[in-house]
XYZ file of N, CA and C in Angstrom:
411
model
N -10.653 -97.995 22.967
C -9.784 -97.122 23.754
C -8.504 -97.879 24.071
N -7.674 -97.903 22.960
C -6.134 -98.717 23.421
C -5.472 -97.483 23.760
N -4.062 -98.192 23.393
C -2.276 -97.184 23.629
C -2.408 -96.509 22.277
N -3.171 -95.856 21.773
C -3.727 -94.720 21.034
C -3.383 -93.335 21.734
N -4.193 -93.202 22.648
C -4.118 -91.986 22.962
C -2.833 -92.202 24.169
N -2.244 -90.875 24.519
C -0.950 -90.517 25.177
C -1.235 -90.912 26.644
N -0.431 -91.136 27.868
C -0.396 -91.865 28.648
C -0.434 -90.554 29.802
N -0.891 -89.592 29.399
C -1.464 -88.780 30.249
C -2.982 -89.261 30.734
N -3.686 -89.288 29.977
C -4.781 -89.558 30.098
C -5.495 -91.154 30.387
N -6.481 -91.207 31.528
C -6.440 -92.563 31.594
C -7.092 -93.365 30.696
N -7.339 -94.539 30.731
C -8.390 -95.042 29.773
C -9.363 -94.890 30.008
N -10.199 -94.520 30.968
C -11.851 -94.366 31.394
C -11.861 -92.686 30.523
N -11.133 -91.982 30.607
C -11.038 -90.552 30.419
C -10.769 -90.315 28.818
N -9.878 -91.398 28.501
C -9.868 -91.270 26.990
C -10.991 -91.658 25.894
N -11.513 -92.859 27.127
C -13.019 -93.078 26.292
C -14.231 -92.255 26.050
N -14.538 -91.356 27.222
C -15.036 -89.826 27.551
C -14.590 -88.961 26.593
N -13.390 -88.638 26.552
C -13.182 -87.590 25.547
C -13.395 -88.073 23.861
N -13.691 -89.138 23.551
C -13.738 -89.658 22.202
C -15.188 -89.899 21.870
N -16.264 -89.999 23.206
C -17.271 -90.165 23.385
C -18.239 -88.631 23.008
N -17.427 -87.940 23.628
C -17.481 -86.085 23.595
C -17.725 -86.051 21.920
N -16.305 -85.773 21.303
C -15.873 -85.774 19.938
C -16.874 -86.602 19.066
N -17.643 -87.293 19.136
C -18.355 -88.390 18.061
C -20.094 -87.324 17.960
N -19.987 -86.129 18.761
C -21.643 -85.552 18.696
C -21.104 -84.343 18.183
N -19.954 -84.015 17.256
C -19.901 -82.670 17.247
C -20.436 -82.801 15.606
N -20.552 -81.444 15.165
C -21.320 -81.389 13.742
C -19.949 -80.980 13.171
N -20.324 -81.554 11.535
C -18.580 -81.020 10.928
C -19.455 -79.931 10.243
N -18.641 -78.964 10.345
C -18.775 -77.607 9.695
C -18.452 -77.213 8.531
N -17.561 -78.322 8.193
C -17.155 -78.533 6.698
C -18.781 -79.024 5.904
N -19.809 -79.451 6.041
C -20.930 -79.546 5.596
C -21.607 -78.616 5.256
N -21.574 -77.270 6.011
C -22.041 -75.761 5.810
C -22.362 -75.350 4.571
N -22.929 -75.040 3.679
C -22.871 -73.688 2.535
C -22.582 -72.555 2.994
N -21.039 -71.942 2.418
C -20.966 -70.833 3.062
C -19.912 -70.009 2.378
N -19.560 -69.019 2.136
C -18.758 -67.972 1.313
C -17.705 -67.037 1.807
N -16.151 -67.501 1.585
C -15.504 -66.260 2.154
C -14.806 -65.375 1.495
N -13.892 -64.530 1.701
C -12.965 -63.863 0.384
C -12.272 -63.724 1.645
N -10.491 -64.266 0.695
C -9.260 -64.318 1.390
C -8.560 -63.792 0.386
N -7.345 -63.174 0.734
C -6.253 -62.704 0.542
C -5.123 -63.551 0.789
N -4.583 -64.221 -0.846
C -3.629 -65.384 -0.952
C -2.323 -64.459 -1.181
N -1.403 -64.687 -0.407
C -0.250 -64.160 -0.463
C 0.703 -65.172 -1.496
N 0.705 -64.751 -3.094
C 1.783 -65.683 -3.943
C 2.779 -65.496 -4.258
N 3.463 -64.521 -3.925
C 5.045 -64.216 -3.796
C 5.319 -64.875 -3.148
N 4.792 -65.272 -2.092
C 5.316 -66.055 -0.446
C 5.177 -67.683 -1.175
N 4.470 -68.394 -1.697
C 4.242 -69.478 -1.943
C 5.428 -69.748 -3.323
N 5.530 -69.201 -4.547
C 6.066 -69.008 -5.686
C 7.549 -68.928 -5.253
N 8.451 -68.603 -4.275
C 9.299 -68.154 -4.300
C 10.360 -69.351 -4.241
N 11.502 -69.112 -5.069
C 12.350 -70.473 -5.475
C 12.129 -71.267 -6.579
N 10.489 -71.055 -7.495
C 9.964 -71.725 -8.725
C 10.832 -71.108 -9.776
N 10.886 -71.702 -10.632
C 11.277 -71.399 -11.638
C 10.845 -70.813 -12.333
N 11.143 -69.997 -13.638
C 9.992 -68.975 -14.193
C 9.039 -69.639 -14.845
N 9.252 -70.736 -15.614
C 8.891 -71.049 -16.528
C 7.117 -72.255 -15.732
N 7.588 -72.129 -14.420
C 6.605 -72.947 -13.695
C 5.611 -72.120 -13.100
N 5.766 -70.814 -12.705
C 5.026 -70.201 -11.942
C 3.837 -70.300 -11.976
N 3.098 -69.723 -13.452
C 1.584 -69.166 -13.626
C 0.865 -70.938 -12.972
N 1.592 -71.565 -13.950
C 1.269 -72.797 -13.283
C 0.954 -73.409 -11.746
N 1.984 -73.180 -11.191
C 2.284 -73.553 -10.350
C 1.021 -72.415 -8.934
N 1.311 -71.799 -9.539
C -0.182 -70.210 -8.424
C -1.589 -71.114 -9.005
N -2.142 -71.333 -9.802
C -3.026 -71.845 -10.028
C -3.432 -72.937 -9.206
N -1.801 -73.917 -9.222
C -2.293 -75.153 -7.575
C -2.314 -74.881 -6.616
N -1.537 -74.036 -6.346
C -1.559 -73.370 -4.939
C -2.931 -72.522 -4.263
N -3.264 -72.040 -5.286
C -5.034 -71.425 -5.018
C -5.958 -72.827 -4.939
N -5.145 -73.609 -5.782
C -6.546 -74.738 -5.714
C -6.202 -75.699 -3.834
N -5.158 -75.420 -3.723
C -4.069 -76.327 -2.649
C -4.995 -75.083 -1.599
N -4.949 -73.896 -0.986
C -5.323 -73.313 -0.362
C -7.046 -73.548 -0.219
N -7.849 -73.169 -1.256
C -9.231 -73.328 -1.060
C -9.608 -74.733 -0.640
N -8.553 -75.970 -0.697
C -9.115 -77.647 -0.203
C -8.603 -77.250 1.169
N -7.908 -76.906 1.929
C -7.596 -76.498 2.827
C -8.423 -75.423 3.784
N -8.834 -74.469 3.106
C -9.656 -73.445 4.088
C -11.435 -74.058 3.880
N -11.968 -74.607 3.113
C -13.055 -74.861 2.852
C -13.662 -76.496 2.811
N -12.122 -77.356 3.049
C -11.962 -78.616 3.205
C -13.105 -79.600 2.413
N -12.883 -78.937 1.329
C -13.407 -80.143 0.171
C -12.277 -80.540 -1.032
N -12.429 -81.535 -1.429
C -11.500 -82.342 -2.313
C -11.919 -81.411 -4.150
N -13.168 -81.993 -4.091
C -13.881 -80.574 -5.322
C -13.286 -79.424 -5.256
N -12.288 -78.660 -6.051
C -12.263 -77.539 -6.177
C -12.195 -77.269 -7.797
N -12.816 -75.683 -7.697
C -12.946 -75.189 -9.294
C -12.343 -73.832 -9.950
N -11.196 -73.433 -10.184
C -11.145 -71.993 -10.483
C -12.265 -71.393 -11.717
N -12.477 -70.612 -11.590
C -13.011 -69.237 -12.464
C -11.621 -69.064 -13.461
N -12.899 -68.798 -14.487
C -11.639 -68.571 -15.485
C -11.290 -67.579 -15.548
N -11.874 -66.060 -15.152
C -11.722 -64.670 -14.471
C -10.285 -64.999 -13.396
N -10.451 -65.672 -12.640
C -9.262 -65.872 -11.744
C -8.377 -66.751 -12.568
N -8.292 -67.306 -13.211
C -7.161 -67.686 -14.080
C -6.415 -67.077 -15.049
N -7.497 -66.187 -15.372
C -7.201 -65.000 -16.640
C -6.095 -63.915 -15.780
N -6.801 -63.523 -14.379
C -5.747 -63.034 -13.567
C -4.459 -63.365 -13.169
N -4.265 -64.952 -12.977
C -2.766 -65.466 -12.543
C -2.080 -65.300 -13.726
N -2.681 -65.491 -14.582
C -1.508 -65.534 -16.359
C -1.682 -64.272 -16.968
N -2.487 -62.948 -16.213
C -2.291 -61.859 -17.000
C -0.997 -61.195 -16.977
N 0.331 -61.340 -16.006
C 1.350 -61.049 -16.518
C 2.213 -62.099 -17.154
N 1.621 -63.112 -17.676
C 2.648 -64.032 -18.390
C 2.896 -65.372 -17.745
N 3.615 -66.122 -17.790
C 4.121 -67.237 -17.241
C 5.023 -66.783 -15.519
N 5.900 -65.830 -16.096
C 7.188 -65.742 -14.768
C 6.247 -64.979 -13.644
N 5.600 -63.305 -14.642
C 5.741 -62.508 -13.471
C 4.217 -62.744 -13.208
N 4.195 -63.379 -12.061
C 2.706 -63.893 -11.251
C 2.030 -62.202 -10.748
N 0.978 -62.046 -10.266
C 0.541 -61.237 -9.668
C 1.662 -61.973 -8.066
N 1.863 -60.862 -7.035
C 2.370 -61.305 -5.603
C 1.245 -61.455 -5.019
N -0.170 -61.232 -4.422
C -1.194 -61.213 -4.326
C -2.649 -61.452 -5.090
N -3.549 -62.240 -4.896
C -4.707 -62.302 -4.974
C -5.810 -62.017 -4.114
N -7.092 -61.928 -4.223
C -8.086 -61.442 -3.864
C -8.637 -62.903 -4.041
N -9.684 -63.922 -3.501
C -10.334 -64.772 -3.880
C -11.211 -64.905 -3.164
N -12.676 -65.028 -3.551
C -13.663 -65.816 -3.145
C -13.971 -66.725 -3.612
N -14.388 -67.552 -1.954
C -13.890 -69.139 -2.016
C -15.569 -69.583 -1.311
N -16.609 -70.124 -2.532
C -17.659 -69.903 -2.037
C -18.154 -71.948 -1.714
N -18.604 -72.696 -0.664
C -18.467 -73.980 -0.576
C -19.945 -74.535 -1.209
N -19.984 -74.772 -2.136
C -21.469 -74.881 -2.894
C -21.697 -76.779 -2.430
N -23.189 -76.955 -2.969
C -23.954 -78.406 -3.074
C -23.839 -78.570 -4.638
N -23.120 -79.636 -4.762
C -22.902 -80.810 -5.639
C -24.144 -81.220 -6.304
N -25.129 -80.346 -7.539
C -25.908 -81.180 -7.706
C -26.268 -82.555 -8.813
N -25.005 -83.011 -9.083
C -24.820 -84.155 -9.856
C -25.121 -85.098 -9.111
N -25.861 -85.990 -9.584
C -26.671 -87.227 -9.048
C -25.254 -88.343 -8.978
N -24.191 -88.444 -10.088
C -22.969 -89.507 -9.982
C -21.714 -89.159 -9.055
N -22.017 -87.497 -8.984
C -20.592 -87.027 -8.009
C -20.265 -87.656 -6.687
N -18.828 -87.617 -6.377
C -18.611 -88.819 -5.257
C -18.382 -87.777 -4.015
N -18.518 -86.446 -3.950
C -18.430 -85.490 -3.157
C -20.043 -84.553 -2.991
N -20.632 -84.510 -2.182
C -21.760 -84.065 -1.757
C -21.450 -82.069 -2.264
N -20.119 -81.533 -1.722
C -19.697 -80.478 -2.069
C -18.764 -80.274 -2.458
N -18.561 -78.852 -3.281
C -17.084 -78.339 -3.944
C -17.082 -77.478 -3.715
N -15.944 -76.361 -4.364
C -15.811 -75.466 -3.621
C -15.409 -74.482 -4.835
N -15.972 -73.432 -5.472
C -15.848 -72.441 -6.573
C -15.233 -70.908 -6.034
N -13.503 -71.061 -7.156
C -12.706 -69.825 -6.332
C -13.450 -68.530 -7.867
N -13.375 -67.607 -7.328
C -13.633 -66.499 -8.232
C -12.604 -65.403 -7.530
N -12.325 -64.748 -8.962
C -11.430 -63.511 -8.183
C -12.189 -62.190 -7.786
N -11.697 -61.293 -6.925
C -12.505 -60.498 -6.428
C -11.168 -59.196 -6.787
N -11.627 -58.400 -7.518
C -10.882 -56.950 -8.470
C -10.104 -56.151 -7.279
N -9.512 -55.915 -7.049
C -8.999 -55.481 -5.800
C -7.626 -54.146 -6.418
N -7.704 -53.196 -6.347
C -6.734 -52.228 -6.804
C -5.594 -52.167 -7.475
N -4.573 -52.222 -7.352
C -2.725 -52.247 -7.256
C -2.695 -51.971 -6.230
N -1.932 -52.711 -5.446
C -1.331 -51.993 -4.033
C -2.542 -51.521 -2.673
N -3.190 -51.862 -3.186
C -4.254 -51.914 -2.316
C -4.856 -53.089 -1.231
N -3.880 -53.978 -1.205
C -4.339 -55.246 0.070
C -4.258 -54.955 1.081
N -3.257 -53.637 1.215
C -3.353 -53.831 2.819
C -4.621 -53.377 3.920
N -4.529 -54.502 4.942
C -5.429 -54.438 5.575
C -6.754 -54.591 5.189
N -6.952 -55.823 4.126
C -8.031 -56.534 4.399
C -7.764 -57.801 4.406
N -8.753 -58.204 5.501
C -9.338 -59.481 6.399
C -10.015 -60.217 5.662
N -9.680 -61.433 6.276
C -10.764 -62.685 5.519
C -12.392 -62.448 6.295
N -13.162 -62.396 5.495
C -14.687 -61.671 5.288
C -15.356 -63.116 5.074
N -16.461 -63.298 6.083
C -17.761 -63.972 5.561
C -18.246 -62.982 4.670
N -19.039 -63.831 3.284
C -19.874 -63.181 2.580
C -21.410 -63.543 2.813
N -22.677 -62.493 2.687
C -23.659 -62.693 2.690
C -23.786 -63.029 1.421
N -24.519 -64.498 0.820
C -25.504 -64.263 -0.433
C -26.798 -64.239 -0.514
């Protein structure tokens, strides 16, 4: 307990609250399944054409290490087939993805879990107003 923590708090109190924090469970350990709605017009915008399809592909992979917080991530080739079905420039503006956090069962892997995006078929023009969804499997 040094000049770590901010000088609001005392040192008996900062040791308490760090003491707190060391019994919580990470939730990032979970098996568990969601489907989100990636907004890629919003991310894509300012790329160049010739970078895009590319470039949505990291960004889905950049989003699912982020919402599901594993380093492992895997697209579906269904969801890849989707980012490049209009070509290189014109991206879909939206995706549909389920982002499901699976167990690693390779005996050499250096990550216990990963995380497998699949696309989920979703209309034309049809996003609005859906929510990021736990899935039952």
């Amino acid at each position: 307990c040094s000049a770590l923590w901010p000088r609001v708090l005392s040192s008996a109190q900062a040791c308490v609250a760090m003491a707190k924090g060391a019994g919580k469970i990470k939730r990032s350990e979970d098996v568990v399944t969601r489907e989100y709605t990636i907004h890629l017009k919003k991310l894509l915008h300012g790329i160049g054409f010739k970078k895009r399809a590319p470039r949505a592909v990291k960004e889905v992979k950049a989003f699912a290490k982020k919402m599901m917080g594993t380093d492992d991530v895997r697209v579906d080739t269904k969801l890849n087939k989707f980012l490049w079905s209009q070509g290189i420039k014109a991206v879909p503006g939206r995706v549909r993805v389920r982002l499901a956090r699976k167990r690693n069962d390779d005996e050499e892997a250096t990550d216990k879990l990963y995380t497998l995006c699949t696309h989920v078929v979703v209309e034309r023009h049809q996003y609005k107003g859906l929510q990021t969804v736990n899935v039952d499997e």
